[in-house]
Short mmCIF file of C-alpha atoms in Angstrom, two decimals:
data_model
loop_
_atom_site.label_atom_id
_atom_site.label_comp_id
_atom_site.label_asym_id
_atom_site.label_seq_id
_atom_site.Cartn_x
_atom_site.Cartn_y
_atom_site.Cartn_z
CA UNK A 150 37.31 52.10 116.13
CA UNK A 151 34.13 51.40 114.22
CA UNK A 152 33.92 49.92 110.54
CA UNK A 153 32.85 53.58 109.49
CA UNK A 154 35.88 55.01 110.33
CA UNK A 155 38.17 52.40 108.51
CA UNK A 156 36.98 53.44 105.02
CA UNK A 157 37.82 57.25 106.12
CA UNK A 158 41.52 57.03 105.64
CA UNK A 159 40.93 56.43 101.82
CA UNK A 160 39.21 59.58 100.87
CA UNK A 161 42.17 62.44 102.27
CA UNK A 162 45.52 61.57 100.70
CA UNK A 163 47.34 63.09 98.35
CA UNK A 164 48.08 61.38 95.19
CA UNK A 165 51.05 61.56 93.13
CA UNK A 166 52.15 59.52 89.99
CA UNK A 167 51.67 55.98 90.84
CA UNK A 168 52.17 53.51 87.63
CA UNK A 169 49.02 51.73 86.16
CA UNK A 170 50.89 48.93 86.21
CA UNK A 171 51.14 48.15 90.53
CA UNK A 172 51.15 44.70 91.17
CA UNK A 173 49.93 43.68 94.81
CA UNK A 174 52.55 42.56 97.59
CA UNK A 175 53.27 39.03 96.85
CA UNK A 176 52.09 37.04 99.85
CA UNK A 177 54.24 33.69 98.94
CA UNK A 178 56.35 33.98 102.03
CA UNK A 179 55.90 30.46 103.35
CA UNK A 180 59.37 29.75 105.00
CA UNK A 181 59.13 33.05 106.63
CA UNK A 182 56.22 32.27 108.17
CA UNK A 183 56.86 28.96 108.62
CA UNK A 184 59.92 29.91 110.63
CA UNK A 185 58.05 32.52 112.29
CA UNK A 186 55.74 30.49 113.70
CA UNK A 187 57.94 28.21 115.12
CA UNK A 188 59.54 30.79 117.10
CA UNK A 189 56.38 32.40 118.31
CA UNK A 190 54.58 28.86 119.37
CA UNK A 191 58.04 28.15 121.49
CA UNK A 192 57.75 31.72 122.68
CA UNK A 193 54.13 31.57 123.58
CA UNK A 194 54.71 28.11 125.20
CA UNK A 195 57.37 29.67 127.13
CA UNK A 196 55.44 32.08 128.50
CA UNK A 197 52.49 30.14 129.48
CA UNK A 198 54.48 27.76 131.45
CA UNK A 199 56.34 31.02 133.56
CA UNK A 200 52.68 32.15 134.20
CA UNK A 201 52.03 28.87 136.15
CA UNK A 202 55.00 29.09 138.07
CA UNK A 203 54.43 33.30 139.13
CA UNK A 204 50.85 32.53 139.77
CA UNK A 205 49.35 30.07 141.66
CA UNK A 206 45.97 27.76 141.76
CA UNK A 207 43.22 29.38 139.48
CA UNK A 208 44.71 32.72 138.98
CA UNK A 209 47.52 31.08 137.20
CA UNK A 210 45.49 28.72 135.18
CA UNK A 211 43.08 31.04 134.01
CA UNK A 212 45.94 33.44 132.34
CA UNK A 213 47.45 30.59 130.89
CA UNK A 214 44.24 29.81 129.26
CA UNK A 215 43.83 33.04 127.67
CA UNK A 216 47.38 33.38 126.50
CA UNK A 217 46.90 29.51 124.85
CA UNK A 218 43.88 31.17 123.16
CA UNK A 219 45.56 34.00 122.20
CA UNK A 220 48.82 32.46 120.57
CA UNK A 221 46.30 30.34 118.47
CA UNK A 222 44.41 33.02 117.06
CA UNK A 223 47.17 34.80 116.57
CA UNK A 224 49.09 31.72 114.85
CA UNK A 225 45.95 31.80 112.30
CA UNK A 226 45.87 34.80 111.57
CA UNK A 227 49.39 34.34 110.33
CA UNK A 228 48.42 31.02 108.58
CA UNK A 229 45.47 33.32 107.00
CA UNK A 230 48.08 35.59 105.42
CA UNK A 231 46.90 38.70 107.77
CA UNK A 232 50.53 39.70 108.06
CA UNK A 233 53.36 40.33 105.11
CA UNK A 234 56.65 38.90 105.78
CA UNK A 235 58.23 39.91 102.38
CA UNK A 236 58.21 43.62 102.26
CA UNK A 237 59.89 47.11 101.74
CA UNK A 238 58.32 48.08 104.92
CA UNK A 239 59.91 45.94 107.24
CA UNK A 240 63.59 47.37 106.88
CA UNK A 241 62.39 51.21 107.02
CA UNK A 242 60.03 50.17 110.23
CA UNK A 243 63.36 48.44 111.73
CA UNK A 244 65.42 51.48 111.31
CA UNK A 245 62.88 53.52 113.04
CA UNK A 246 63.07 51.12 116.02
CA UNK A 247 66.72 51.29 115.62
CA UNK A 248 66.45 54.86 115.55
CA UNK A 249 64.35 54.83 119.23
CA UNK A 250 66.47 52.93 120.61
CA UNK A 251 69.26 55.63 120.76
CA UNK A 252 69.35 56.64 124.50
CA UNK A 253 66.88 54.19 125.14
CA UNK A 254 67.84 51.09 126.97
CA UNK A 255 64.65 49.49 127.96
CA UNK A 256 63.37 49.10 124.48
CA UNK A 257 63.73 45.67 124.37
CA UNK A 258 66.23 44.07 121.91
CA UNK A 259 64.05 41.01 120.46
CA UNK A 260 61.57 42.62 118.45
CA UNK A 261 60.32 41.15 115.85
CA UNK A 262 58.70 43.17 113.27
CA UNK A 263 55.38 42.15 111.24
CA UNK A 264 53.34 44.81 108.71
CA UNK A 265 49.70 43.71 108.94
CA UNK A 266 46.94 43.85 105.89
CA UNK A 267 45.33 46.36 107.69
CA UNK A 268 44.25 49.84 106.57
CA UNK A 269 43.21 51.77 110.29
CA UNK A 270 46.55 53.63 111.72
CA UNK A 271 47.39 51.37 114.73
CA UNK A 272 49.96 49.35 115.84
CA UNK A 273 50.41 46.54 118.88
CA UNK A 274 53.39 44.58 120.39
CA UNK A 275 52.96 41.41 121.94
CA UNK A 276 54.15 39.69 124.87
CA UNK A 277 56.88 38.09 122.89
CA UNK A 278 58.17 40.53 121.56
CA UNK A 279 56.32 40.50 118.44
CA UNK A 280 56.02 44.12 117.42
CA UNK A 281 52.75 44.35 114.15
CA UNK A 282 52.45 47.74 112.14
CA UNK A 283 49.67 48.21 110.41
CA UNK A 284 49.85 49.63 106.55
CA UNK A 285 47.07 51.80 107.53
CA UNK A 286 50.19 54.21 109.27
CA UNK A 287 51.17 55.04 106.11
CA UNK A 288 48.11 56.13 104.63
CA UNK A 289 47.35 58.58 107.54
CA UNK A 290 50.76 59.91 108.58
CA UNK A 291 53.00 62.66 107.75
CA UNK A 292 55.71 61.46 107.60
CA UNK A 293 58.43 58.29 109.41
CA UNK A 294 58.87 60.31 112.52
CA UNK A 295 54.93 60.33 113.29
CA UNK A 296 54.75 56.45 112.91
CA UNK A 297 58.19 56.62 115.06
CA UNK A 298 55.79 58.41 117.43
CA UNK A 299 53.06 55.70 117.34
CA UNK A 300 55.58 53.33 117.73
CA UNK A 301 57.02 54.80 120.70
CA UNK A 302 54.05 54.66 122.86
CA UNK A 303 53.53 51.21 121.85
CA UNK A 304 57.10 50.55 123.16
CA UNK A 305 55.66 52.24 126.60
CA UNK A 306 52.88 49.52 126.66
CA UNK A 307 55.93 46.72 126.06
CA UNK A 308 57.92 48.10 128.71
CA UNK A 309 55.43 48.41 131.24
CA UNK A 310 53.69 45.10 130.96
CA UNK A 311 50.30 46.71 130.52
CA UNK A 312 49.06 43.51 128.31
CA UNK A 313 49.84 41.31 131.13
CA UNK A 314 48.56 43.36 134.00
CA UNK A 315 45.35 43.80 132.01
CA UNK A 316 44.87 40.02 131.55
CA UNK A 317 45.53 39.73 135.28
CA UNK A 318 43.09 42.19 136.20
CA UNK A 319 40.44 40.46 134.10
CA UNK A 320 40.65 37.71 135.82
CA UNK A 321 41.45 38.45 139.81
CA UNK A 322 38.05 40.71 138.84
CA UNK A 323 36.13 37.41 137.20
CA UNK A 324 36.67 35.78 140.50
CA UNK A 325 35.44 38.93 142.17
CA UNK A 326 32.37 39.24 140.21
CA UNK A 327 31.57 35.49 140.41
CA UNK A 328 31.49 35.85 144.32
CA UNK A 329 29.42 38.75 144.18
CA UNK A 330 26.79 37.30 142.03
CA UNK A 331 26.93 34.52 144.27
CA UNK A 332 26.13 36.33 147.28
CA UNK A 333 23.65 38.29 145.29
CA UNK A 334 21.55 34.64 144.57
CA UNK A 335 21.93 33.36 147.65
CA UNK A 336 20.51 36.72 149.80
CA UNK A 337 17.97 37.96 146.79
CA UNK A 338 14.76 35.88 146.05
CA UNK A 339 14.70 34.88 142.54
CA UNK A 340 11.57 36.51 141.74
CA UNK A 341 12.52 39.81 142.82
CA UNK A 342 13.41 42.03 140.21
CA UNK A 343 15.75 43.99 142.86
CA UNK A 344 17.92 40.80 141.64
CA UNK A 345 18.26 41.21 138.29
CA UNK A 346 19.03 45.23 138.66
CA UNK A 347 21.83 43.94 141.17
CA UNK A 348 23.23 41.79 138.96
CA UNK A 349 23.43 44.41 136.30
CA UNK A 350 24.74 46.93 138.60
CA UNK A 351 27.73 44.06 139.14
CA UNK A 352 28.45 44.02 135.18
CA UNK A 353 27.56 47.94 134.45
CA UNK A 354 30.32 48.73 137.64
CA UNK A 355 32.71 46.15 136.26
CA UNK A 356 32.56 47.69 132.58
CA UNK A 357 33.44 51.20 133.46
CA UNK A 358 36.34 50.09 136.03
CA UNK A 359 37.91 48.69 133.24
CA UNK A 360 37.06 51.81 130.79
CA UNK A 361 38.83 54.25 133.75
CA UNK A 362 42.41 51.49 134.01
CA UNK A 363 42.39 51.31 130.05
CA UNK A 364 42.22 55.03 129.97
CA UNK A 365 45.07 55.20 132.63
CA UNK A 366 47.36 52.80 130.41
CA UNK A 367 47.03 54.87 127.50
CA UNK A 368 47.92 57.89 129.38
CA UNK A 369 50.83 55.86 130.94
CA UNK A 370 52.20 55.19 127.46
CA UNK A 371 51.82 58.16 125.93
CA UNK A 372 54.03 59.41 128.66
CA UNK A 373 56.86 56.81 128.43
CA UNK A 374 56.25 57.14 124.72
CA UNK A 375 57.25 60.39 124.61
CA UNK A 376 60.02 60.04 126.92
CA UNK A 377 61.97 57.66 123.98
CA UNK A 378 60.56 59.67 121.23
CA UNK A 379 62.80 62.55 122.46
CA UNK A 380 65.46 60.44 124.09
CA UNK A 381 65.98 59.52 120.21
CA UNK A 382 66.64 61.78 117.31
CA UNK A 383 63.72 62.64 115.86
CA UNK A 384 61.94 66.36 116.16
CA UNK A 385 60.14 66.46 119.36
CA UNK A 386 56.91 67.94 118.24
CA UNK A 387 56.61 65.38 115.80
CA UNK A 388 54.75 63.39 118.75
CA UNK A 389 52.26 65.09 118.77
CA UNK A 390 51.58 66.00 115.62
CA UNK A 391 51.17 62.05 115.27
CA UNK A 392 48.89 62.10 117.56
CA UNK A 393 46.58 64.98 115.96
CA UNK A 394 46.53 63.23 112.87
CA UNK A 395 45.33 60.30 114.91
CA UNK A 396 42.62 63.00 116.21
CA UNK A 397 41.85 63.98 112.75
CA UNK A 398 40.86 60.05 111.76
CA UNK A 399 39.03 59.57 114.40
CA UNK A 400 36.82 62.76 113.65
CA UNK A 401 36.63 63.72 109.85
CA UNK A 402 33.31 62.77 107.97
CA UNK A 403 33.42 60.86 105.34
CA UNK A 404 33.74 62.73 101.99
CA UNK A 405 30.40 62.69 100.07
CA UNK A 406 30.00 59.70 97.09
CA UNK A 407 28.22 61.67 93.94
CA UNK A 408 24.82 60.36 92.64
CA UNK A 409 26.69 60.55 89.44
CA UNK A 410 29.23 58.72 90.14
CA UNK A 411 26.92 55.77 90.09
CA UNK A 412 25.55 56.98 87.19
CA UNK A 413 29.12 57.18 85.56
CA UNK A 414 29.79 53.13 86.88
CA UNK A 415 26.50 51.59 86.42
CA UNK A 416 25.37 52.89 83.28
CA UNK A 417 26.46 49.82 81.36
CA UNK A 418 26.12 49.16 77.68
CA UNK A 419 24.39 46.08 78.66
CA UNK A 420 21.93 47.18 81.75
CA UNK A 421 21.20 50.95 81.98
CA UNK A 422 21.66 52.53 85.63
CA UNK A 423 17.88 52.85 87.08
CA UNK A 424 16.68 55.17 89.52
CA UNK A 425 15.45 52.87 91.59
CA UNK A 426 18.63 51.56 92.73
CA UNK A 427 19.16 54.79 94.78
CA UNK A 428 15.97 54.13 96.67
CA UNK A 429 16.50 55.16 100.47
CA UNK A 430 14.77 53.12 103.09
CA UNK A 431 12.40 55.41 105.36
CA UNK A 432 14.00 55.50 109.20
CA UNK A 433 11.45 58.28 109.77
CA UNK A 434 9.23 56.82 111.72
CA UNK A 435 11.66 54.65 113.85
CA UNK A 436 12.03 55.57 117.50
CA UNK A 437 15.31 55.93 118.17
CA UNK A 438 14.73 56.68 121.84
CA UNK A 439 12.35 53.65 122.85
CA UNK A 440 15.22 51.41 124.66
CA UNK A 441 16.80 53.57 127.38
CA UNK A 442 20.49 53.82 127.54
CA UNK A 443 21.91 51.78 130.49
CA UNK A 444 25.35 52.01 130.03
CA UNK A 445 27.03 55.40 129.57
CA UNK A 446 29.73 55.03 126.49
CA UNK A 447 32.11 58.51 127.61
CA UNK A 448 32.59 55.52 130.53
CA UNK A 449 33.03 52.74 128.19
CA UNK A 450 35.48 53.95 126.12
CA UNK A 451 39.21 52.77 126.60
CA UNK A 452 41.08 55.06 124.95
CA UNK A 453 40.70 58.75 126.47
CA UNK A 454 39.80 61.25 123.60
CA UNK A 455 42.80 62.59 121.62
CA UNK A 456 42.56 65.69 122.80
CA UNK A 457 42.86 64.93 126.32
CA UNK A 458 45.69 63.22 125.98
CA UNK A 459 47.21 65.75 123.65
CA UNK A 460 46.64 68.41 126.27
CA UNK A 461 47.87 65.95 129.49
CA UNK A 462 51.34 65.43 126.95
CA UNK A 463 51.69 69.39 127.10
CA UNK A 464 50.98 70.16 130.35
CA UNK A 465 53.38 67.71 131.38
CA UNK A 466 56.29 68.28 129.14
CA UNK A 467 56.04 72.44 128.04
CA UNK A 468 58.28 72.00 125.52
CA UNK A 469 55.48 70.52 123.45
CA UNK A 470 53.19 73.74 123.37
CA UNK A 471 54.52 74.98 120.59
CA UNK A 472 52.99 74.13 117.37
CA UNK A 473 55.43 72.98 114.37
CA UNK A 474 54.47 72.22 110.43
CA UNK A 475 55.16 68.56 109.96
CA UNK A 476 58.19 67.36 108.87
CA UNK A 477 58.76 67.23 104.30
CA UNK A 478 58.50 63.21 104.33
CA UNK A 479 61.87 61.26 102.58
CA UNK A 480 61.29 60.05 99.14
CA UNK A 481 61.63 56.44 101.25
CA UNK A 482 58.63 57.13 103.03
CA UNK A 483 56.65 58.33 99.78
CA UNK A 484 57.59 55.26 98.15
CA UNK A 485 55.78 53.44 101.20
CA UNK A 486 52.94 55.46 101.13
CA UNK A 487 52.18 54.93 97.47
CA UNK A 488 52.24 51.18 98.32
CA UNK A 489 49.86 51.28 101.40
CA UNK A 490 47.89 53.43 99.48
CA UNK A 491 47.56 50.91 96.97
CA UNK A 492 47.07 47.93 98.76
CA UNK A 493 44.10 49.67 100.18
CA UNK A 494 42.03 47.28 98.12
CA UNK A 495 43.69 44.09 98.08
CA UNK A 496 44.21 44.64 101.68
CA UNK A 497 40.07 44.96 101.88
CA UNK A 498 39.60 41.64 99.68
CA UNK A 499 41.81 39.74 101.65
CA UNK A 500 39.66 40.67 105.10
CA UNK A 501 36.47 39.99 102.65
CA UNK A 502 35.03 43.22 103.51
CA UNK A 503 33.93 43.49 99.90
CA UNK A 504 31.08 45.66 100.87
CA UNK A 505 33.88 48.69 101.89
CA UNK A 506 35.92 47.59 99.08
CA UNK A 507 33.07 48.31 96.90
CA UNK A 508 32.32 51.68 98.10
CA UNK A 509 36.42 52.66 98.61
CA UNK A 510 37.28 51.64 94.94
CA UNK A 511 34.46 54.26 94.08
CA UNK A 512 35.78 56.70 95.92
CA UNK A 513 39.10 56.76 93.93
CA UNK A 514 37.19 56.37 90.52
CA UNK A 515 35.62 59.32 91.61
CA UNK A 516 38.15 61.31 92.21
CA UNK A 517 40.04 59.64 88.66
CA UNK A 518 42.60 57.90 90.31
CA UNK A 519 44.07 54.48 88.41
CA UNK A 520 40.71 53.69 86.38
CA UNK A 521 41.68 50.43 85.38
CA UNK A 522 43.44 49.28 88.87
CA UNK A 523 40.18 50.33 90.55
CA UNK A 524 38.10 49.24 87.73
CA UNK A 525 39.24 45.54 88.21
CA UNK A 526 38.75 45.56 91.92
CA UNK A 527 35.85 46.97 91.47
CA UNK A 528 34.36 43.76 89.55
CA UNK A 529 36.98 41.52 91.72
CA UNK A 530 34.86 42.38 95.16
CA UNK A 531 31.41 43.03 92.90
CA UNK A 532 31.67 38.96 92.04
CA UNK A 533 32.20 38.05 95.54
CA UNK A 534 29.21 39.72 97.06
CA UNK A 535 27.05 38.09 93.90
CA UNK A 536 28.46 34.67 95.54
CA UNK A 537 27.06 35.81 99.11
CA UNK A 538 23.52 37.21 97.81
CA UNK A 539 23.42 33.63 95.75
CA UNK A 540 24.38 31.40 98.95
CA UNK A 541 22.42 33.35 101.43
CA UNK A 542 25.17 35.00 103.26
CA UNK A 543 25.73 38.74 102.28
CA UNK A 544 25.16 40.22 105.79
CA UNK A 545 29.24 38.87 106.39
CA UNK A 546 29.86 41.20 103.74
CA UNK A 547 27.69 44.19 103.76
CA UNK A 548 25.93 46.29 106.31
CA UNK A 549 22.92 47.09 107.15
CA UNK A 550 21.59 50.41 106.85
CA UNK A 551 22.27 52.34 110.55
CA UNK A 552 21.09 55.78 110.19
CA UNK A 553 22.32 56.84 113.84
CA UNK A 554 25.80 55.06 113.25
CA UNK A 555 26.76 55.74 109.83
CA UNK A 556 27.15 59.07 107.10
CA UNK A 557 24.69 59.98 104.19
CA UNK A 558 26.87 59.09 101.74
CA UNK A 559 27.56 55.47 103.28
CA UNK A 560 23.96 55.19 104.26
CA UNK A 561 23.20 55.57 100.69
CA UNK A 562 25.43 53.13 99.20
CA UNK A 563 23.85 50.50 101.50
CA UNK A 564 20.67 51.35 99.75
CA UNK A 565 21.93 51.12 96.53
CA UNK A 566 23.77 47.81 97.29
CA UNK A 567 20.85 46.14 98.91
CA UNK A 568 18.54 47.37 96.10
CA UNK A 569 20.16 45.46 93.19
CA UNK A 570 19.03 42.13 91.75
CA UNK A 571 21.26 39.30 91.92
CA UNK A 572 21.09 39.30 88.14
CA UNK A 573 22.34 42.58 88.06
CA UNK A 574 24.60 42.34 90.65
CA UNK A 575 25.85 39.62 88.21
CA UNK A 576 26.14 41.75 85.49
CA UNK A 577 28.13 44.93 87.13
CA UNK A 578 30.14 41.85 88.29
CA UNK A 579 30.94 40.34 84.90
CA UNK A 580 31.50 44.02 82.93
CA UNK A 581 33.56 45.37 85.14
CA UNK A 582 35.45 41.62 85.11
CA UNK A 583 35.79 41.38 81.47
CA UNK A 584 37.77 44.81 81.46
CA UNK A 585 40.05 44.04 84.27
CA UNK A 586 43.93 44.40 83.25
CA UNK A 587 45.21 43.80 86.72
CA UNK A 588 46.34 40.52 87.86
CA UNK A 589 44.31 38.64 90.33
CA UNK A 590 45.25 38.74 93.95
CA UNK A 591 47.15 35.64 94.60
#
């Protein structure tokens, strides 16, 4: 999923009477994650040392050193505050497990549930048992049976081990490859260039292997997936109208940001908007087509397109060919969706992709949602990329302008971004500051 498509979730939703007044999920859940973390290290540790024992010599030690890297990235991004610990999420999302477990007795009874500062529709489970939701669910969905649904075929990965079959692919294969590159140096002379297109032909072979497994895992869980989706109690067709949302992210365009919109917002009593800001850098004469494509990306891609696997569900269960309206969501979910919906911006701050945060919180000014929520993250994220312009560093926050990769409307927001002063970047900064009536995001 590309940065593009994160920000396209935030420009489709419905939106009904949400109070001025929202305060952002308080993130002062240190004993949870204290306690958390203790459990996960023992479980991680745990794990590591069974790997040693099932697998022997390098093949042993080599998963044992990704799963040590793993559990410490993981244990900072709970440190960072990536995950929320305190929530009214977690007891609806454990209910829904609840809920799939009915008829279900592989879905493992350990789980432990974390919601994740994250605005894409996904969710993982870990080794562990660790099971992390991402708000971003709630934005796109329907209603608590579709992110039953996603849940479900996440619960097919768990079952089937497909983390830890993966990891020991990766690395019986590294051995592989090593060997073969071996062979390749000691039977090619060096200055042949027959050697480097060998060696290329090693990674290129190795790159869609794993594209064609990863695409056979997904297909596995969606299977098993739907198998405890309908083992449970929720409407079968539900599934898959999960899934066509899913389709529906991963396709839409984003809609289109007004020229007066930036007008409206940077017109300021103190520094009147100038043309000039909406200056778009000229990608006419650039050659798109001057490096040749080596690696064909229908073969890198890991997850099969939507509506394969949509059509592969139907063909194998028939009951699924019939199309059914989406479920009316509970007033529990709507409550949830308000709050993911409006955590859309603190949830962007926190990841310090002020650049999208920027561009999102204009989208919902646009459209006259919350003016003085937005208003104040607006200036909130507008400070923090005058601190990166002033210390060198704004390509972490912003991107570059990537006319094959990205849509008019974000292309020219770059431009606009990249054409302002510090001083006035400064300026938007401390207006749009000075009228904030939100608190600040602890």
């Amino acid at each position: 999923m590309t940065r593009k498509l994160i920000v396209l979730m935030c420009f489709l939703l419905s939106v009904a009477g949400i109070s001025q007044a929202y305060k952002a999920i308080d993130t002062a859940d240190y004993l949870q994650r204290k306690e958390f973390l203790k459990n996960f290290t023992a479980h991680n540790e745990s794990l590591i040392k069974g790997l040693k024992l099932q697998y022997s010599g390098r093949t042993g030690s080599e998963m044992s050193k990704i799963y040590k890297e793993f559990g410490t990235d993981f244990e900072n991004q709970v440190k960072n505050k990536d995950f929320v610990f305190k929530s009214d999420f977690d007891a609806v999302i454990k209910s829904l497990v609840e809920r799939l477990r009915k008829n279900n007795p592989k879905v493992p009874q350990d789980l432990k549930i974390l919601i994740a500062r994250d605005n894409t529709p996904n969710a993982y489970c870990l080794a562990d048992g660790t099971f992390v939701i991402n708000m971003g669910l709630y934005n796109w969905m329907d209603n608590e049976a579709q992110v039953a649904g996603v849940i479900s075929h996440e619960l097919g990965h768990k079952i089937e081990d497909h983390t830890l079959k993966s990891v020991l692919n990766t690395v019986e294969q590294n051995e592989l490859d090593k060997s073969t590159v071996q062979n390749i140096k000691e039977t090619t002379d060096q200055r042949s260039l027959g050697r480097n297109a060998k060696a290329f032909d090693v990674f290129r072979n190795r790159i869609y292997k794993k594209g064609v497994e990863k695409r056979k895992l997904e297909m596995q869980a969606d299977y098993l997936g739907y198998v405890i989706f309908k083992n449970s109690d929720f409407k079968k067709s539900e599934f898959i109208n999960g899934l066509q949302k899913l389709q529906t992210f991963d396709t839409i365009s984003p809609r289109e940001l007004k020229t007066e919109t930036y007008k409206k917002l940077f017109d300021l009593p103190k520094q009147a908007f100038k043309e000039k800001w909406m200056k778009k850098e000229d990608f006419s004469l650039y050659n798109y087509n001057f490096y040749k494509e080596k690696l064909n990306k229908d073969s890198l891609a890991s997850h099969p397109e939507m509506a394969k696997r949509i059509e592969m569900l139907k063909k194998t269960f028939p009951e699924l060919n019939t199309s059914v309206e989406p479920e009316k969501p509970s007033e529990a979910y709507l409550a949830l969706k308000k709050t993911a919906r409006m955590e859309i911006l603190p949830n962007y701050f926190h990841s310090e992709d002020y650049g999208l945060g920027i561009y999102v919180a204009m989208q919902f000014l646009q459209d006259g949602e919350e003016e003085k929520y937005y208003k104040g993250w607006l200036g909130k994220c507008f400070s923090k990329i005058y601190e990166a312009r002033k210390n060198y560093n704004l390509n972490r926050y912003l991107d570059r302008v990537e006319p094959k990769n990205q849509s008019e409307s974000y292309q020219q927001f770059l431009n606009f971004m990249w054409n302002l002063s510090l001083d006035e970047i400064k300026n938007i900064a401390d207006y749009y500051q000075a009228n904030e009536t939100v608190a600040t995001l602890k």
